[in-house]
């Protein structure tokens, strides 16, 4: 599992991207999807997930749809147009960042001289 | 597919409420989240209570209070951000009015006294109480409130300091005494407090990020 320091700052983007790709989802479903897509390397803690979802709703990036399932109230999240645009922006920024970091990680080629 | 019974859901609801989840929709979402996780574990062969214990340790190994606090921080940040904007813009204009008022005063332009008076009143009796009130609410929401006397004491101290000068200027009753008390508070209370605070912050061990 990746360290908290690596995940901080990317969770927002991951959640937006998952919602963009899979449409209407509820909290547990989002957590399971992130776990599945990351081969269990990213385990989204509920202490991070629900505050992020609340923040996305307050910022107008998602709307909510409540559904009663027996005694349970299930809250589905759907990206708004602003949310889709934000998802694209954040993904693009993250990809650019990863490309920059990759340059530090790739080793220099071995240079061999023969006389 | 296994679905939890109403009794099992009631048990979960009670457990969530007992842990003090205060945010209106968070309780419902956690109930659904727990229920989904437990149903999944029960499909794997576990009993309800075993599944509940396993899911609880996965969802909140440090307790449900941690989730509540994380949510509080997000909500507080949003409330605080909106209110902060208003309070600080208001405080700025109040302080600005006082500053401009003193310029008018030195230039012998009209309305100087009105600007100084209105600005001082707005700053001392509106901005400062709002600022300290916000500080108290923020500390309380984060679970680290200081004794209320601390906030009230600081508020009264700063109010006395900011209003002493215009009070003296308008020669209101006992203005000499008010001004003297204000200066003594500044020299012997506020300055030592502020400089000691800065010194401590400067010398606090730096934690590597």
XYZ file of N, CA, C and O in Angstrom, chain A residues 26 28 32 45-47 50-51 54-55 58 71-75 77, chain B residues 6 10 25 28-29 32-33 35-36 39-40 58-59 70 74-75 78:
136
model
N -22.119 5.287 -5.303
C -22.242 5.646 -3.891
C -20.907 5.392 -3.198
O -19.992 4.803 -3.781
N -19.478 3.506 -0.784
C -18.855 2.185 -0.690
C -18.379 1.720 -2.061
O -17.274 1.167 -2.208
N -14.591 0.692 -3.221
C -14.302 -0.633 -3.783
C -13.699 -0.518 -5.177
O -12.791 -1.285 -5.548
N -9.658 5.381 2.723
C -10.242 5.366 4.070
C -11.492 6.239 4.093
O -11.550 7.288 3.438
N -12.472 5.805 4.879
C -13.732 6.548 4.945
C -13.526 7.936 5.541
O -14.270 8.870 5.223
N -12.516 8.071 6.381
C -12.188 9.378 6.956
C -11.681 10.355 5.909
O -11.670 11.563 6.133
N -15.426 10.432 2.604
C -16.648 11.216 2.788
C -16.399 12.715 2.910
O -17.152 13.518 2.335
N -15.344 13.141 3.607
C -15.048 14.576 3.564
C -14.746 15.088 2.154
O -15.173 16.188 1.791
N -18.001 15.373 0.341
C -18.740 16.529 0.845
C -18.196 17.819 0.231
O -18.947 18.708 -0.179
N -16.878 17.879 0.148
C -16.222 19.082 -0.415
C -16.563 19.225 -1.896
O -16.854 20.324 -2.376
N -20.001 20.608 -2.143
C -20.049 22.032 -1.797
C -19.475 22.896 -2.924
O -19.914 24.026 -3.138
N -34.380 0.269 5.078
C -34.165 1.255 6.148
C -32.942 2.137 5.857
O -32.672 3.069 6.580
N -32.215 1.771 4.795
C -30.969 2.490 4.528
C -31.211 3.632 3.560
O -32.061 3.542 2.674
N -30.445 4.669 3.734
C -30.491 5.789 2.797
C -29.164 5.788 2.057
O -28.112 5.995 2.658
N -29.236 5.520 0.770
C -28.014 5.460 -0.026
C -27.883 6.754 -0.809
O -28.827 7.179 -1.485
N -26.689 7.344 -0.727
C -26.451 8.615 -1.412
C -25.566 8.356 -2.627
O -24.416 7.936 -2.479
N -23.553 9.728 -5.998
C -22.870 10.950 -6.458
C -22.747 10.914 -7.973
O -22.383 9.874 -8.542
N -33.572 -5.805 9.639
C -33.841 -4.514 10.290
C -33.182 -4.458 11.674
O -32.681 -3.396 12.074
N -30.566 -1.745 12.886
C -30.788 -0.946 14.105
C -29.554 -0.984 14.992
O -29.165 0.021 15.583
N -25.829 13.867 7.309
C -25.863 12.817 6.289
C -24.755 11.787 6.479
O -24.829 10.698 5.920
N -26.001 8.434 7.926
C -26.705 7.590 6.946
C -25.717 6.916 6.000
O -25.844 5.734 5.662
N -24.721 7.694 5.577
C -23.755 7.140 4.628
C -22.899 6.059 5.279
O -22.576 5.051 4.650
N -24.911 2.822 5.571
C -24.940 2.107 4.294
C -23.585 1.479 3.996
O -23.497 0.340 3.536
N -22.535 2.223 4.294
C -21.176 1.739 4.026
C -20.862 0.488 4.845
O -20.372 -0.518 4.328
N -23.064 -1.488 6.215
C -23.971 -2.565 5.817
C -23.444 -3.273 4.569
O -23.433 -4.509 4.506
N -22.978 -2.487 3.587
C -22.439 -3.085 2.355
C -21.234 -3.970 2.669
O -21.119 -5.105 2.172
N -22.314 -7.158 4.595
C -22.999 -8.115 3.703
C -21.986 -8.872 2.856
O -22.076 -10.081 2.663
N -20.993 -8.161 2.391
C -19.943 -8.774 1.567
C -19.176 -9.823 2.369
O -18.898 -10.921 1.884
N -11.558 -2.197 9.397
C -11.140 -1.709 8.071
C -11.557 -0.247 7.880
O -10.810 0.561 7.359
N -12.784 0.053 8.304
C -13.344 1.394 8.057
C -12.722 2.427 8.980
O -12.341 3.509 8.543
N -12.689 14.450 10.797
C -12.244 14.815 9.435
C -13.330 15.611 8.736
O -13.056 16.598 8.049
N -13.392 19.673 7.353
C -13.782 20.135 6.011
C -14.901 21.178 6.105
O -14.838 22.235 5.467
N -15.903 20.873 6.917
C -17.045 21.791 7.035
C -16.610 23.101 7.677
O -16.995 24.184 7.243
N -14.869 25.313 5.264
C -15.775 25.998 4.330
C -16.472 27.168 5.011
O -16.532 28.279 4.471
